Each structure stands twice: as structure tokens, then as C-alpha cells.
Amino acid sequence: MSGRSSDSSPLSGRNSFNSLSSFKDLELSTESGCLSIVVLGASGDLAKKKTFPALFHLFQQGFLQSEEVHIFGYARSNLSDDGLRDRIRGYLKGASDEHVSQFLQLIKYVSGSYDSGEGFELLNKTISEYETSKNSESRSSRRLFYLALPPSVYPSVCRMIRSYCMNPSSHTGWTRVIVEKPFGKDLDSAEKLSAELGKLFEEEQLYRIDHYLGKELVQNLLVLRFANRLFLPLWNRDNIANVQIVFKEDFGTEGRGGYFDQYGIIRDIIQNHLLQVFCLVAMEKPVSLKPEHIRDEKVKVLQSVEPINHEEVVIGQYDGYKDDSTVPDDSNTPTYASIVLRVHNERWEGVPFILKAGKALNSRKAEIRVQFKDAPGDIFKCKKQGRNEFVIRLQPSEAMYMKLTVKKPGLEMATEQSELDLSYGMRYQDVKIPEAYERLILDTIRGDQQHFVRRDELRAAWEIFTPLLHDIDAGKLKSISYEPGTRGPQEADEMSRRMGYVQTHGYVWVPPTLAKF
């Protein structure tokens, strides 16, 4: 890449925004015509903090063209167009006031309820007026509905969309719906929700969004595994001792205790985010990069997971969680969980996959940690120092590094743990890594479902976790107390050791910075 400064035009990012402009983009046909993006729940936190900023960044990079796109906010709040614009203006970062104003002028607001036709009739009328002003009958009209709403209203909202707001039959184009997690609370509720939505829309019209699938390092997993000869012979039970997929937050529920208590850390993080990462780590090589071929392999690996053994589960709850007045005094809801998954197939038989997630811990990070077996015939007597590990840091400070045993500089033959490091902040200094929501919304516009959850995949995921969740809800497994700011329950570390994980003592990975050079 050249060192030229970027043009101030919103279109300038199309050439420099390499993270989204991949070779795959060249294979996608470019659609033209009106694009109407409808954000339902437009006045809520998710919309103003994630959805609208993602749309703004796509506009800023030139992926949304002002002559083709219009954005409609829909919610129950009594707001004007300018009222909605003022609400979200402060969340649009990294651009001039002129660019922000250009984007905000694309937004209109419609007020209405989520379960009656009157508001949706008005919404459809507003969209149609825009399409008529921009479109000719020979061009396509595309309608994208983003449900930034609680799942409880998905069925009624989707019925309203189906009844009142579909792309007119006189126009070519499409209607697509993005639904946010959680997709149910267990297998039965998820299947009921899927059945209700399935009556209204075809599977290719539904985009179940899990923002972890849009993260840059998660998207790199398939490339790392299947484009590098280095990993192909190593990625199996003969060489890998265990795999950890970790999500840690250094804060608690912070006013969301009542909501969180309905779900817990397993439903909130492990069953969806970490399980998606697990699929990409453990799946077999797909036939091609076509979305259905990739999603087929994800389903196969989920169907190969053995029932979870209670002896390989540790759940915890941080002290102070129940001080929240919205949390029941007798709550058993876990704020921490460490769960071992075992895959019954030729590649992974006997390798524990340890999925960990927790709140109010000692750090904030999400990472994949693949630990290899000991090198046979240890002539350097260095086993106690630790094993080789391949670590993929998803957030923060995105990086990939390989922990190795090397000779310590000096006159003596002494060894220590060090690393081969690819830190994105250093290697890709001039590249903006896109937010997950940017990538996933763009994929939806392009009709690429690779990074979205298919119905049978959702079912397979709930089949794994529903028995465990019901046992926790029934009190058959008890949450262990742990102090905020710690690693979580000690029992979880003990279980990891039982699973064969060898912790490296005295080694800390430090993200490199330019200040060092």
C-alpha cells in the first residue's frame, strides 16, 4: 500500500478499506436500484451504539451510496426525523461534521407499534414514496429490515413486515431480515421461534446475526487452517493436547442484572459466540467457500459433539452479583462457566475443547488457545517451562502468536518461552479493521450468508446445551462463589489441569507497540 493520505470523500475508502475488499468481493454481482434499510427499535441502545454507527462507516467507506440508499428508523418513541438524528449523532465517530450531516440526511423516522398494522402501513408508504422518487420500474428495489429488538417481538414484527412491507411484486429485488440473538432460551423455545419465522420467510431471507462471526480474527480462522501447509498436518489429536476458547470481562452486570439473570453466561456467551468459534476451529475443510458448504461443515461438527458430562463443568457466580435489586436472592444463574466439549470423530477423539466465559474477572479479553503436546525426547529439560501454544487474540489488541521454547541469550545453554508474533496494530498500521456489524450488514446486502447462523445449526447448538441448562435451572449444578477481579473459581483451573492443560508460569505476552522501536 502507498503512504498517500486518504481523500476526504466518502467514496475514498473503497480502495483503501482492504479488510472488506477481498478477492471474494470481485465474484459478487453488483446490484443497483433503491436500497431501503429499516432499523426497527431505532431508539434503543443497540441501534444507536452499533447499528447506525455500522451503517455510517459503510457510508463513509463508499459501500452505501447516497443516490441509492435510504435509512428508515422505526420505533414506538414519539420522535421527529431530527430527533432521531440528534440521538445518534454523538455515536458517529471518525469523520468530519460534513460527512456526518450527509449521512444523517439519509435517515427518516416512522413511529408505530410492533404488533399493529397502522404503523407498518405508514412505514411501507414512506419507503414506497422514496422508491418512487428514485426508481424506475425496470430497476430493482431492495428492502433490508434490521430487528434491533428483543426476541419476544420477532414473530409479531415479522408478521407485520410480511403483511405490509415486502418488496412490491411489481419490482425485482429482495426483502431480507436480520434478527439478533438470543434465538430462544433452550431447544424448544428456539424451535418455536424458528418455526414461526419459517412460516413467514424463506431461509435465504433470514439472517441470524452473531457478531462474533464478523470479527476479523474469527474470519481469519478458515484461511489460517486451510491455506497454510504448516497447520494442515498438525491440526489433529496426534499433535494437539487441548483447545481453550476464552471470553473474559473485567466488569459485572452493571445495572443489567435483571435481564442477565434470565439468561446467564452460558446462554449469553458460550452457546452462541464461543460455539461459533469452536465450529471454525474444529470443522473439516469445506468443499468450497460457498456459504452453504461452510455451514454444512459447521453443522457436522456440532452433531459430532458428545453429551456434556457434569464432571466436566464448573459454574460460578461472583460475590456481589445478587446485590442488584433486580436479581433474586436465591439466584443460581452463573456469571462464569467452564465447559468441556468433546468431539467424537477421527480428527478430535480424546481432545478436550474447554470453553470459558465469565464476568467480573481479572482481565478483559477473548482468545483461542491451541496447546500442542510435549515434544518427545526432551533433551533440553524444558517441559516445566510450558508447551508450544498457538494463540489467536480476538480482542482487544488483535494478534496471533506462537509460543515457542528458545535459547535464552547469553553464554549458557538455557531456555525460555518466547513468541513469534503477528500483532495487527503493528503489521497493519494503515488499515482500519472493520467492526463486526459493518461486515455483517454488508454481507446481508450482498446476499452472502456464510457468516450467519442457519436453522439446523441453531438446532444442533441448542441440542448440545439444553440438557445442561435445564439441570442448572433445576439446581442440579450449583454456582460456586468467586471474588470479583480474580480468575474465577479455582475449581475451573483445577479442571483445566485435569484436562491436560499445562499453564506457562512466568510468561506474559505483551502486545508490541511502536514506542519500543
Coordinates of N, CA and C in Angstrom, one line a residue, residues 304-511:
S304 N -21.4 -33.9 16.0 CA -20.4 -34.9 16.5 C -20.0 -34.7 17.9
V305 N -20.6 -33.6 18.6 CA -20.2 -33.3 19.9 C -21.0 -34.3 20.9
E306 N -20.3 -34.9 21.8 CA -20.9 -35.8 22.7 C -21.7 -35.0 23.8
P307 N -22.6 -35.7 24.5 CA -23.4 -35.0 25.6 C -22.4 -34.5 26.6
I308 N -22.7 -33.3 27.2 CA -21.8 -32.7 28.2 C -21.9 -33.5 29.5
N309 N -20.7 -33.8 30.0 CA -20.6 -34.5 31.3 C -20.5 -33.5 32.4
H310 N -21.4 -33.7 33.4 CA -21.4 -32.7 34.6 C -20.1 -32.6 35.3
E311 N -19.3 -33.7 35.2 CA -18.0 -33.7 35.9 C -17.0 -32.8 35.1
E312 N -17.4 -32.4 33.9 CA -16.5 -31.5 33.2 C -17.1 -30.1 33.0
V313 N -17.8 -29.7 34.0 CA -18.5 -28.4 34.0 C -18.2 -27.7 35.3
V314 N -17.8 -26.5 35.3 CA -17.7 -25.6 36.5 C -18.5 -24.4 36.3
I315 N -19.4 -24.0 37.1 CA -20.1 -22.8 37.0 C -19.9 -21.9 38.3
G316 N -19.9 -20.6 38.1 CA -19.6 -19.8 39.3 C -20.5 -18.5 39.2
Q317 N -20.5 -17.8 40.3 CA -21.3 -16.5 40.4 C -20.4 -15.6 41.3
Y318 N -20.1 -14.4 40.8 CA -19.3 -13.5 41.6 C -20.0 -12.9 42.8
D319 N -19.2 -12.8 43.8 CA -19.8 -12.2 45.1 C -20.2 -10.7 44.8
G320 N -21.4 -10.4 45.2 CA -22.0 -9.1 44.9 C -23.0 -9.1 43.7
Y321 N -23.1 -10.2 43.0 CA -24.0 -10.2 41.9 C -25.4 -10.0 42.3
K322 N -25.8 -10.7 43.5 CA -27.1 -10.6 44.0 C -27.4 -9.4 44.8
D323 N -26.4 -8.5 44.9 CA -26.7 -7.2 45.5 C -27.6 -6.3 44.6
D324 N -27.7 -6.6 43.3 CA -28.6 -5.9 42.4 C -30.0 -6.3 42.8
S325 N -30.8 -5.2 43.0 CA -32.2 -5.5 43.5 C -33.1 -6.2 42.5
T326 N -32.6 -6.2 41.2 CA -33.4 -6.9 40.2 C -33.1 -8.4 40.1
V327 N -32.1 -8.8 40.9 CA -31.7 -10.2 40.8 C -32.2 -10.9 42.1
P328 N -32.9 -12.1 41.9 CA -33.5 -12.8 43.0 C -32.4 -13.2 44.0
D329 N -32.8 -13.2 45.3 CA -31.8 -13.6 46.4 C -31.3 -15.0 46.3
D330 N -32.1 -15.9 45.7 CA -31.8 -17.3 45.6 C -31.3 -17.6 44.2
S331 N -30.8 -16.6 43.4 CA -30.4 -16.9 42.0 C -29.2 -17.9 42.0
N332 N -29.3 -18.8 41.1 CA -28.2 -19.8 40.8 C -27.6 -19.5 39.4
T333 N -28.0 -18.4 38.8 CA -27.5 -18.1 37.4 C -26.0 -17.9 37.4
P334 N -25.3 -18.6 36.6 CA -23.9 -18.5 36.5 C -23.4 -17.2 35.8
T335 N -22.5 -16.5 36.4 CA -21.8 -15.4 35.7 C -20.4 -15.9 35.2
Y336 N -20.1 -17.1 35.5 CA -18.9 -17.8 35.0 C -19.2 -19.2 34.7
A337 N -18.6 -19.7 33.6 CA -18.7 -21.1 33.3 C -17.5 -21.6 32.5
S338 N -17.1 -22.8 32.8 CA -16.0 -23.5 32.1 C -16.6 -24.9 31.7
I339 N -16.7 -25.2 30.5 CA -17.4 -26.4 30.0 C -16.5 -27.1 29.0
V340 N -16.4 -28.4 29.1 CA -15.6 -29.2 28.2 C -16.5 -29.8 27.1
L341 N -16.1 -29.6 25.9 CA -16.8 -30.3 24.8 C -15.9 -31.3 24.2
R342 N -16.4 -32.4 23.8 CA -15.6 -33.5 23.2 C -16.3 -33.9 21.9
V343 N -15.4 -33.9 20.9 CA -15.9 -34.2 19.5 C -15.6 -35.7 19.2
H344 N -16.6 -36.4 18.8 CA -16.5 -37.8 18.5 C -16.2 -38.0 17.0
N345 N -15.0 -37.8 16.6 CA -14.6 -38.1 15.2 C -13.2 -38.4 15.1
E346 N -12.7 -38.8 13.9 CA -11.3 -39.2 13.8 C -10.3 -38.2 14.1
R347 N -10.6 -36.9 13.8 CA -9.7 -35.8 14.0 C -9.5 -35.5 15.5
W348 N -10.6 -35.5 16.2 CA -10.5 -34.9 17.6 C -10.8 -35.8 18.7
E349 N -11.0 -37.1 18.5 CA -11.2 -38.0 19.6 C -10.2 -37.9 20.7
G350 N -10.7 -37.6 21.9 CA -9.8 -37.5 23.1 C -9.3 -36.1 23.4
V351 N -9.5 -35.1 22.5 CA -9.0 -33.8 22.7 C -10.1 -32.9 23.4
P352 N -9.9 -32.4 24.6 CA -10.9 -31.6 25.2 C -10.9 -30.2 24.7
F353 N -12.0 -29.7 24.3 CA -12.2 -28.3 24.0 C -12.9 -27.6 25.2
I354 N -12.1 -26.7 25.8 CA -12.6 -26.0 27.1 C -13.1 -24.6 26.7
L355 N -14.4 -24.4 26.9 CA -15.0 -23.2 26.6 C -15.2 -22.4 27.9
K356 N -14.6 -21.3 28.0 CA -14.7 -20.5 29.3 C -15.2 -19.1 29.0
A357 N -16.1 -18.7 29.9 CA -16.6 -17.3 29.8 C -17.0 -16.8 31.2
G358 N -16.7 -15.5 31.5 CA -17.0 -15.0 32.8 C -17.0 -13.5 32.9
K359 N -17.8 -13.0 33.9 CA -17.8 -11.6 34.2 C -17.1 -11.3 35.5
A360 N -16.7 -10.1 35.7 CA -16.0 -9.6 36.9 C -14.8 -10.4 37.2
L361 N -14.0 -10.6 36.1 CA -12.7 -11.4 36.2 C -11.6 -10.4 36.2
N362 N -10.3 -11.0 36.1 CA -9.1 -10.1 36.3 C -8.7 -9.4 35.1
S363 N -9.3 -9.7 33.9 CA -8.9 -9.0 32.7 C -10.0 -9.1 31.7
R364 N -9.9 -8.3 30.6 CA -10.8 -8.3 29.5 C -10.2 -8.9 28.3
K365 N -10.6 -10.0 27.8 CA -10.0 -10.5 26.5 C -10.9 -11.6 26.0
A366 N -10.7 -11.9 24.7 CA -11.3 -13.1 24.1 C -10.2 -13.7 23.2
E367 N -10.0 -15.0 23.4 CA -8.9 -15.6 22.6 C -9.1 -17.1 22.4
I368 N -8.4 -17.6 21.5 CA -8.4 -19.1 21.2 C -6.9 -19.5 21.6
R369 N -6.8 -20.6 22.3 CA -5.5 -21.1 22.8 C -5.4 -22.6 22.4
V370 N -4.6 -22.9 21.4 CA -4.4 -24.2 21.0 C -3.1 -24.7 21.6
Q371 N -3.1 -25.7 22.5 CA -1.9 -26.1 23.1 C -1.5 -27.5 22.5
F372 N -0.2 -27.5 22.1 CA 0.3 -28.8 21.5 C 0.9 -29.7 22.5
K373 N 1.0 -30.9 22.2 CA 1.6 -31.9 23.1 C 3.1 -31.6 23.3
D374 N 3.7 -32.3 24.3 CA 5.1 -32.1 24.6 C 5.9 -32.7 23.4
A375 N 7.0 -32.1 23.2 CA 8.0 -32.6 22.2 C 8.6 -33.9 22.8
P376 N 8.6 -35.0 22.1 CA 9.1 -36.3 22.7 C 10.7 -36.2 22.8
G377 N 11.2 -36.8 23.8 CA 12.7 -36.8 24.0 C 13.2 -35.4 24.3
D378 N 12.8 -34.9 25.5 CA 13.1 -33.6 25.9 C 14.6 -33.5 26.4
I379 N 15.5 -33.3 25.4 CA 16.9 -33.3 25.8 C 17.3 -32.0 26.5
F380 N 16.5 -30.9 26.3 CA 16.8 -29.6 27.0 C 16.2 -29.5 28.4
K381 N 15.4 -30.5 28.8 CA 14.8 -30.5 30.1 C 13.9 -29.2 30.3
C382 N 13.1 -28.9 29.3 CA 12.4 -27.6 29.4 C 10.9 -27.8 29.5
K383 N 10.4 -29.0 29.7 CA 9.0 -29.3 29.8 C 8.3 -28.4 30.8
K384 N 8.9 -28.2 31.9 CA 8.3 -27.5 33.0 C 8.0 -26.0 32.7
Q385 N 8.7 -25.5 31.7 CA 8.5 -24.1 31.3 C 7.2 -23.9 30.5
G386 N 6.7 -24.9 29.9 CA 5.4 -24.8 29.2 C 5.5 -25.4 27.8
R387 N 4.4 -25.5 27.2 CA 4.3 -26.1 25.9 C 4.2 -25.1 24.8
N388 N 4.3 -25.6 23.5 CA 4.0 -24.8 22.4 C 2.5 -24.5 22.4
E389 N 2.2 -23.2 22.1 CA 0.8 -22.8 22.0 C 0.6 -21.9 20.8
F390 N -0.5 -22.1 20.1 CA -0.8 -21.1 19.1 C -2.0 -20.3 19.6
V391 N -1.9 -19.0 19.8 CA -2.9 -18.2 20.4 C -3.4 -17.2 19.4
I392 N -4.7 -17.1 19.3 CA -5.4 -16.1 18.5 C -6.1 -15.2 19.4
R393 N -5.7 -13.9 19.5 CA -6.3 -12.9 20.3 C -7.4 -12.2 19.5
L394 N -8.6 -12.5 19.9 CA -9.8 -11.9 19.1 C -10.0 -10.4 19.5
Q395 N -9.8 -10.1 20.8 CA -10.0 -8.8 21.3 C -9.4 -8.7 22.7
P396 N -9.0 -7.5 23.2 CA -8.6 -6.4 22.4 C -7.2 -6.7 21.8
S397 N -6.6 -5.7 21.2 CA -5.2 -5.9 20.6 C -5.1 -7.2 19.7
E398 N -5.9 -7.2 18.6 CA -5.9 -8.4 17.8 C -4.6 -8.8 17.4
A399 N -4.3 -10.2 17.5 CA -3.0 -10.7 17.3 C -3.1 -12.2 17.1
M400 N -2.0 -12.8 16.5 CA -1.8 -14.2 16.5 C -0.3 -14.4 16.9
Y401 N -0.1 -15.3 17.8 CA 1.3 -15.5 18.2 C 1.5 -17.0 18.6
M402 N 2.7 -17.5 18.3 CA 3.0 -18.9 18.6 C 4.0 -18.9 19.8
K403 N 3.7 -19.5 20.9 CA 4.6 -19.6 22.0 C 5.6 -20.7 21.7
L404 N 6.9 -20.4 21.8 CA 7.9 -21.4 21.5 C 9.0 -21.4 22.6
T405 N 9.7 -22.5 22.7 CA 10.8 -22.6 23.6 C 12.1 -22.2 22.8
V406 N 12.8 -21.2 23.2 CA 14.0 -20.7 22.5 C 15.2 -20.6 23.5
K407 N 16.4 -20.5 22.9 CA 17.6 -20.3 23.8 C 17.6 -18.9 24.3
K408 N 17.8 -18.8 25.6 CA 17.9 -17.5 26.3 C 19.3 -16.9 25.9
P409 N 19.3 -15.6 25.4 CA 20.5 -15.0 25.1 C 21.6 -15.1 26.2
G410 N 22.8 -15.4 25.8 CA 23.9 -15.5 26.8 C 24.8 -16.6 26.5
L411 N 25.8 -16.8 27.4 CA 26.8 -17.8 27.2 C 26.4 -19.2 27.6
E412 N 25.3 -19.3 28.4 CA 24.9 -20.7 28.9 C 23.8 -21.2 28.0
M413 N 23.6 -22.5 28.0 CA 22.5 -23.2 27.2 C 21.3 -23.2 28.1
A414 N 20.6 -22.1 28.2 CA 19.4 -22.0 29.0 C 18.2 -21.7 28.1
T415 N 17.1 -22.2 28.4 CA 15.9 -22.0 27.5 C 14.8 -21.1 28.2
E416 N 14.0 -20.5 27.4 CA 12.9 -19.8 27.9 C 11.7 -19.7 26.9
Q417 N 10.6 -19.3 27.4 CA 9.4 -19.2 26.5 C 9.4 -17.8 25.8
S418 N 9.2 -17.8 24.5 CA 9.1 -16.5 23.8 C 8.0 -16.7 22.7
E419 N 8.0 -15.9 21.7 CA 6.9 -16.0 20.7 C 7.3 -15.5 19.4
L420 N 6.6 -16.1 18.4 CA 6.6 -15.5 17.0 C 5.3 -14.7 17.0
D421 N 5.3 -13.5 16.6 CA 4.1 -12.6 16.9 C 3.7 -11.9 15.7
L422 N 2.4 -12.0 15.3 CA 1.8 -11.1 14.3 C 0.7 -10.3 15.1
S423 N 1.1 -9.1 15.4 CA 0.2 -8.2 16.0 C -0.4 -7.2 15.0
Y424 N -1.7 -7.2 14.9 CA -2.3 -6.4 13.8 C -2.0 -4.9 13.9
G425 N -1.9 -4.4 15.1 CA -1.7 -3.0 15.3 C -0.3 -2.6 14.8
M426 N 0.6 -3.5 14.7 CA 1.9 -3.2 14.2 C 2.0 -3.5 12.7
R427 N 1.5 -4.7 12.3 CA 1.7 -5.2 10.9 C 0.8 -4.4 10.0
Y428 N -0.4 -4.0 10.4 CA -1.4 -3.3 9.5 C -1.7 -2.0 10.1
Q429 N -0.7 -1.1 10.2 CA -0.9 0.2 10.8 C -1.8 1.1 10.1
D430 N -1.8 1.0 8.7 CA -2.6 1.9 7.9 C -3.9 1.3 7.5
V431 N -4.3 0.2 8.1 CA -5.6 -0.5 7.8 C -6.5 -0.4 8.9
K432 N -7.7 0.1 8.6 CA -8.8 0.1 9.7 C -9.5 -1.2 9.7
I433 N -9.4 -1.9 10.8 CA -10.1 -3.2 11.0 C -11.6 -2.9 11.2
P434 N -12.5 -3.4 10.3 CA -13.9 -3.0 10.4 C -14.5 -3.7 11.7
E435 N -15.5 -3.0 12.2 CA -16.3 -3.6 13.2 C -17.2 -4.7 12.7
A436 N -17.5 -5.7 13.5 CA -18.2 -6.9 13.1 C -19.5 -6.5 12.4
Y437 N -20.3 -5.6 13.0 CA -21.6 -5.2 12.4 C -21.5 -4.6 11.0
E438 N -20.4 -3.9 10.8 CA -20.2 -3.4 9.4 C -20.1 -4.5 8.4
R439 N -19.3 -5.5 8.7 CA -19.1 -6.6 7.8 C -20.4 -7.4 7.6
L440 N -21.1 -7.6 8.7 CA -22.3 -8.5 8.6 C -23.4 -7.8 7.9
I441 N -23.6 -6.5 8.1 CA -24.6 -5.8 7.3 C -24.3 -5.8 5.9
L442 N -23.0 -5.6 5.5 CA -22.6 -5.6 4.1 C -22.8 -6.9 3.5
D443 N -22.5 -8.0 4.2 CA -22.8 -9.4 3.7 C -24.2 -9.6 3.5
T444 N -25.1 -9.0 4.3 CA -26.6 -9.2 4.1 C -27.0 -8.5 2.8
I445 N -26.5 -7.3 2.6 CA -26.9 -6.6 1.4 C -26.4 -7.4 0.2
R446 N -25.3 -8.0 0.3 CA -24.7 -8.8 -0.8 C -25.3 -10.2 -1.0
G447 N -26.1 -10.6 0.0 CA -26.7 -11.9 0.0 C -25.8 -13.0 0.3
D448 N -24.7 -12.8 1.1 CA -23.8 -13.8 1.5 C -24.1 -14.2 2.9
Q449 N -24.5 -15.5 3.1 CA -25.0 -16.0 4.4 C -23.9 -16.8 5.1
Q450 N -22.7 -16.7 4.6 CA -21.6 -17.5 5.2 C -21.4 -17.3 6.7
H451 N -21.6 -16.0 7.1 CA -21.3 -15.7 8.5 C -22.5 -15.5 9.3
F452 N -23.6 -16.2 8.9 CA -24.8 -16.2 9.7 C -25.2 -17.6 10.1
V453 N -26.1 -17.7 11.1 CA -26.4 -19.0 11.6 C -27.6 -19.6 10.9
R454 N -27.5 -20.8 10.4 CA -28.5 -21.5 9.7 C -29.4 -22.2 10.7
R455 N -30.7 -22.5 10.3 CA -31.7 -23.0 11.2 C -31.2 -24.4 11.8
D456 N -30.7 -25.3 11.0 CA -30.3 -26.6 11.5 C -29.0 -26.4 12.4
E457 N -28.2 -25.5 12.1 CA -27.1 -25.2 13.0 C -27.5 -24.7 14.4
L458 N -28.5 -23.8 14.4 CA -29.1 -23.3 15.6 C -29.7 -24.5 16.4
R459 N -30.4 -25.4 15.8 CA -30.9 -26.5 16.5 C -29.8 -27.4 17.1
A460 N -28.8 -27.7 16.3 CA -27.7 -28.6 16.8 C -27.0 -27.9 18.0
A461 N -26.9 -26.6 18.0 CA -26.2 -25.9 19.1 C -27.1 -26.1 20.4
W462 N -28.4 -25.9 20.3 CA -29.2 -26.0 21.4 C -29.3 -27.4 21.9
E463 N -29.2 -28.4 21.0 CA -29.2 -29.8 21.5 C -28.1 -30.1 22.4
I464 N -26.9 -29.4 22.1 CA -25.8 -29.7 23.0 C -26.0 -29.1 24.4
F465 N -26.5 -27.9 24.5 CA -26.5 -27.2 25.8 C -27.8 -27.3 26.5
T466 N -29.0 -27.6 25.9 CA -30.2 -27.6 26.6 C -30.3 -28.5 27.8
P467 N -29.8 -29.8 27.8 CA -29.9 -30.6 29.0 C -29.1 -30.0 30.1
L468 N -27.9 -29.4 29.9 CA -27.1 -28.8 30.9 C -27.9 -27.6 31.5
L469 N -28.4 -26.7 30.6 CA -29.1 -25.5 31.1 C -30.3 -25.9 32.0
H470 N -31.0 -26.9 31.6 CA -32.2 -27.3 32.4 C -31.8 -27.8 33.7
D471 N -30.6 -28.5 33.8 CA -30.1 -29.0 35.1 C -29.7 -27.9 36.0
I472 N -29.1 -26.9 35.4 CA -28.7 -25.7 36.2 C -29.9 -25.0 36.7
D473 N -30.9 -24.8 35.8 CA -32.1 -24.1 36.2 C -32.8 -24.9 37.3
A474 N -32.7 -26.2 37.3 CA -33.3 -27.0 38.3 C -32.5 -27.1 39.6
G475 N -31.3 -26.5 39.6 CA -30.5 -26.5 40.8 C -29.6 -27.8 40.9
K476 N -29.5 -28.6 39.9 CA -28.7 -29.8 40.0 C -27.2 -29.5 40.0
L477 N -26.9 -28.4 39.4 CA -25.5 -27.9 39.5 C -25.5 -26.6 40.2
K478 N -24.7 -26.3 41.1 CA -24.7 -25.1 41.9 C -23.5 -24.2 41.5
S479 N -23.8 -22.9 41.4 CA -22.8 -21.9 41.1 C -21.8 -21.8 42.3
I480 N -20.5 -21.7 42.1 CA -19.5 -21.5 43.1 C -19.2 -20.1 43.2
S481 N -19.1 -19.5 44.4 CA -18.8 -18.1 44.6 C -17.3 -17.8 44.3
Y482 N -17.1 -16.7 43.6 CA -15.7 -16.3 43.4 C -15.6 -14.7 43.6
E483 N -14.5 -14.3 43.9 CA -14.2 -12.9 44.2 C -14.1 -12.1 42.9
P484 N -14.7 -11.0 42.7 CA -14.5 -10.2 41.6 C -13.0 -9.8 41.4
G485 N -12.6 -9.7 40.2 CA -11.2 -9.4 39.9 C -10.2 -10.5 40.0
T486 N -10.7 -11.8 40.1 CA -9.9 -13.0 40.1 C -10.1 -13.7 38.8
R487 N -9.4 -14.9 38.7 CA -9.6 -15.7 37.5 C -10.9 -16.5 37.5
G488 N -11.7 -16.4 38.5 CA -12.9 -17.2 38.6 C -12.7 -18.3 39.6
P489 N -13.6 -19.2 39.7 CA -13.5 -20.3 40.7 C -12.2 -21.1 40.5
Q490 N -11.5 -21.4 41.6 CA -10.3 -22.2 41.5 C -10.6 -23.6 40.9
E491 N -11.8 -24.1 41.1 CA -12.2 -25.4 40.6 C -12.1 -25.4 39.0
A492 N -12.3 -24.3 38.4 CA -12.1 -24.2 36.9 C -10.7 -24.5 36.5
D493 N -9.7 -23.8 37.2 CA -8.3 -24.1 36.9 C -7.9 -25.5 37.2
E494 N -8.5 -26.1 38.2 CA -8.2 -27.5 38.6 C -8.7 -28.4 37.5
M495 N -9.9 -28.1 36.9 CA -10.5 -28.9 35.9 C -9.6 -28.8 34.6
S496 N -9.2 -27.6 34.3 CA -8.3 -27.5 33.1 C -7.0 -28.3 33.2
R497 N -6.5 -28.3 34.5 CA -5.3 -29.2 34.7 C -5.7 -30.7 34.5
R498 N -6.8 -31.1 35.0 CA -7.3 -32.4 34.7 C -7.4 -32.8 33.3
M499 N -7.8 -31.8 32.5 CA -8.0 -32.0 31.0 C -6.6 -32.0 30.3
G500 N -5.5 -31.8 31.0 CA -4.2 -31.8 30.4 C -3.6 -30.5 30.1
Y501 N -4.3 -29.4 30.4 CA -3.8 -28.1 30.1 C -2.6 -27.8 31.0
V502 N -1.5 -27.3 30.4 CA -0.3 -27.0 31.2 C -0.1 -25.5 31.1
Q503 N -0.2 -24.8 32.2 CA 0.0 -23.4 32.3 C 1.4 -23.0 32.2
T504 N 1.7 -21.9 31.5 CA 3.1 -21.4 31.4 C 3.3 -20.4 32.5
H505 N 4.1 -20.7 33.5 CA 4.4 -19.8 34.6 C 5.5 -18.8 34.2
G506 N 5.4 -17.6 34.6 CA 6.4 -16.6 34.4 C 6.5 -16.0 33.0
Y507 N 5.5 -16.4 32.1 CA 5.5 -15.8 30.8 C 4.2 -15.0 30.6
V508 N 4.4 -13.8 30.1 CA 3.3 -12.9 29.8 C 3.5 -12.3 28.4
W509 N 2.4 -12.5 27.6 CA 2.5 -11.9 26.2 C 2.2 -10.4 26.4
V510 N 3.0 -9.6 25.8 CA 2.8 -8.1 25.8 C 2.7 -7.6 24.4
P511 N 1.5 -7.0 24.1 CA 1.4 -6.5 22.7 C 2.5 -5.5 22.3

